[in-house]
Short mmCIF file of C-alpha atoms in Angstrom, two decimals:
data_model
loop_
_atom_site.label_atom_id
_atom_site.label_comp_id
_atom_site.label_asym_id
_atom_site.label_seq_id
_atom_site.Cartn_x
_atom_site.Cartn_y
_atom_site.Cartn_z
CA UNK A 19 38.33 -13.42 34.06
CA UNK A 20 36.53 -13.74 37.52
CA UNK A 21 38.68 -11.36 38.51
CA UNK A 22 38.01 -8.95 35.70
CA UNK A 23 34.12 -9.46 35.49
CA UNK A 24 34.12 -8.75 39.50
CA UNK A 25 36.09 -6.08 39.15
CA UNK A 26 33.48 -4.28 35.77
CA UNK A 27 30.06 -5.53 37.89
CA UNK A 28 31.45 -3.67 41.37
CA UNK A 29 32.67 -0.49 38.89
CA UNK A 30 28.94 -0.67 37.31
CA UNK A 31 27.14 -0.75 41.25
CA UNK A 32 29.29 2.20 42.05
CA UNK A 33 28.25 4.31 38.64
CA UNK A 34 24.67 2.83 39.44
CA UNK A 35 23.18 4.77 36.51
CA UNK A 36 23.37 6.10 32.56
CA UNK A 37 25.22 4.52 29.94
CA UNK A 38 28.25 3.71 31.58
CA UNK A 39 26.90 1.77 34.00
CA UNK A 40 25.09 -0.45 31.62
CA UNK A 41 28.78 -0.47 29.98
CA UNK A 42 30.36 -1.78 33.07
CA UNK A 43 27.28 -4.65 33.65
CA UNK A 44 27.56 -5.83 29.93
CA UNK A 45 31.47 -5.98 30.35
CA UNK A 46 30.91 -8.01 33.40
CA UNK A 47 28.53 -10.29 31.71
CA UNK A 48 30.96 -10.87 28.64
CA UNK A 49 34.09 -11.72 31.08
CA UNK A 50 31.69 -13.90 33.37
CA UNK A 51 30.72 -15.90 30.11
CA UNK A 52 34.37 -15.72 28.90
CA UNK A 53 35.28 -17.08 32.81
CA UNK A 54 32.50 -19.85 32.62
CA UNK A 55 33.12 -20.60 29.00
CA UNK A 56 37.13 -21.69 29.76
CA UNK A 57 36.03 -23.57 33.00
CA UNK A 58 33.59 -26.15 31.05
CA UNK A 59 35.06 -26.62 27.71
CA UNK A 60 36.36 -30.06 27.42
CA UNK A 61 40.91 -30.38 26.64
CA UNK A 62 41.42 -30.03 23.40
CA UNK A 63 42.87 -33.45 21.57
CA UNK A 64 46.36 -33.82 20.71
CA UNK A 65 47.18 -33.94 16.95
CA UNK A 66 48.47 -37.20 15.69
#
């Protein structure tokens, strides 16, 4: 997901402007937050 949300944010600096840009930024904020969100969560408990 780092990968992926480096990959939309560099596509979005290249396009620079219009509506596709601010595509490629919002992508890049949804797979940063995806990224961050799988890094913190805590293991999940094993059913008994």
């Amino acid at each position: 997901m780092l990968l992926a949300a480096g990959v939309a944010f560099w596509r979005g600096w290249q396009i620079h402007v219009g509506h596709n840009a601010l595509l490629a930024y919002a992508l890049s904020a949804v797979a940063l937050g995806l990224a961050v969100w799988h890094f913190t969560r805590k293991p999940d408990k094993p059913r008994v």
